[in-house]
Amino acid sequence: CNLQPKDAAKMPESAWKLLFYTLSWSYGTYLLFFTDYPFFHDPPSVFYGWKKGMDVPTDIAIAYLLQCSFYGHSIYATAYMDTWRKDSVVMLLHHVVTLTLIASSYAFRMFCPSLGLVKPCLEPDQPQSRGQEQGLGCQGSWAGVSPLLGATKPTLLMCPCRFWFRLYWFPLKVLYATCYSSLQSVPNIPFYFFFNALLLILTLMNIYWFLYIVLFVAKVLMGQMQEVNDVREYDVEDTGKT
């Protein structure tokens, strides 16, 4: 793919995440739209009939197994395998919070609200890196904004998609159900503040990463970038200091 050595080192990380997110997002879509679960179209229904110790359906348990395995691995991978970036500390915190949320919701039988998280949360965690773009035949630097825009179409497309999934659907579907509907259906529901605190932390992280995408798009549109670079990456001169 004519990748530079620095970019080729990132390709396994990107390819692995592409594979996992494609499979898990597809399975989440199947659960929410091709089964009898009404959670996506009727968010308050996630708490209808809730009780302690209720059985977890097999198809939901499979989703839990996939997600717990991935985020457990991601904690190790972010710390020791992936390229270290400016947001890597936040990424580690994200994985710890997500794994805690998933494991706790399974243990306390809050699995229906977590199923509602599947579709909004399973967008890729980060913008496309420079190496991925160059691997598609976009090499070197570009003179002018128009060629750069052509090379960054995936990232430009991800900006509205990420806003729609994480900053619109996530609060509309998930936070509405957990913060408001839960108390309406199950007064004095246990662990109310614990689960909602974790979900609000994820919301703040969604805003944090969306600002990175907005910064990238702004630099492209204003002509401040001559080649496709991940704005979360450290500059070459900073690499030895970090």
Coordinates of C-alpha atoms in Angstrom, one line a residue, residues 118-200:
V118 CA -25.0 -0.9 21.5
K119 CA -25.9 1.0 18.4
P120 CA -25.0 4.6 19.7
C121 CA -21.7 3.5 21.2
L122 CA -20.2 1.3 18.6
E123 CA -19.0 3.9 16.2
P124 CA -15.2 3.9 15.8
D125 CA -13.4 5.5 18.8
Q126 CA -11.1 7.7 16.8
P127 CA -10.6 9.6 13.5
Q128 CA -8.8 8.0 10.6
S129 CA -5.1 8.2 11.0
R130 CA -2.7 9.5 8.3
G131 CA -1.5 6.1 7.5
Q132 CA -4.9 4.8 6.6
E133 CA -5.5 7.6 4.2
Q134 CA -2.1 7.2 2.5
G135 CA -2.6 3.5 2.1
L136 CA -5.4 4.3 -0.3
G137 CA -3.0 5.8 -2.7
C138 CA -2.8 9.3 -1.3
Q139 CA 0.9 9.8 -0.8
G140 CA 3.1 12.7 0.3
S141 CA 1.7 16.2 0.7
W142 CA -0.8 18.2 -1.3
A143 CA -0.7 21.7 -2.6
G144 CA -4.1 23.3 -1.9
V145 CA -7.2 22.3 0.0
S146 CA -9.2 20.6 -2.7
P147 CA -7.0 17.5 -3.1
L148 CA -6.7 17.3 0.7
L149 CA -10.5 17.3 1.0
G150 CA -10.7 14.4 -1.5
A151 CA -8.2 12.5 0.7
T152 CA -10.1 13.2 3.9
K153 CA -13.7 12.3 2.8
P154 CA -14.0 9.5 5.3
T155 CA -13.1 11.8 8.2
L156 CA -15.4 14.6 6.9
L157 CA -18.2 12.1 6.6
M158 CA -17.5 10.8 10.1
C159 CA -18.1 14.2 11.6
P160 CA -21.9 14.4 11.1
C161 CA -22.2 10.6 11.7
R162 CA -20.4 10.8 15.1
F163 CA -22.5 13.8 16.1
W164 CA -25.7 12.0 15.1
F165 CA -24.8 8.7 16.9
R166 CA -23.0 10.0 20.0
L167 CA -24.2 13.5 20.7
Y168 CA -27.8 13.2 19.5
W169 CA -29.0 9.5 19.7
F170 CA -27.0 8.7 22.8
P171 CA -28.6 11.4 25.0
L172 CA -32.0 11.0 23.3
K173 CA -32.3 7.3 23.6
V174 CA -29.9 6.2 26.4
L175 CA -29.7 9.1 28.9
Y176 CA -33.4 9.8 28.6
A177 CA -34.2 6.2 29.5
T178 CA -31.7 5.9 32.3
C179 CA -32.0 9.3 33.9
Y180 CA -35.8 9.8 33.6
S181 CA -37.7 6.7 32.5
S182 CA -36.0 4.5 35.0
L183 CA -37.5 6.4 38.0
Q184 CA -40.9 6.4 36.4
S185 CA -41.0 2.7 35.9
V186 CA -39.0 1.5 38.9
P187 CA -39.1 4.1 41.8
N188 CA -36.1 3.8 44.0
I189 CA -34.3 1.7 41.4
P190 CA -30.9 0.6 42.8
F191 CA -27.6 2.0 41.6
Y192 CA -29.3 4.9 39.8
F193 CA -26.5 7.4 40.5
F194 CA -23.7 4.9 39.8
F195 CA -24.9 3.9 36.4
N196 CA -25.9 7.4 35.3
A197 CA -22.6 8.8 36.5
L198 CA -20.7 6.4 34.2
L199 CA -23.0 7.2 31.3
L200 CA -22.4 11.0 31.8

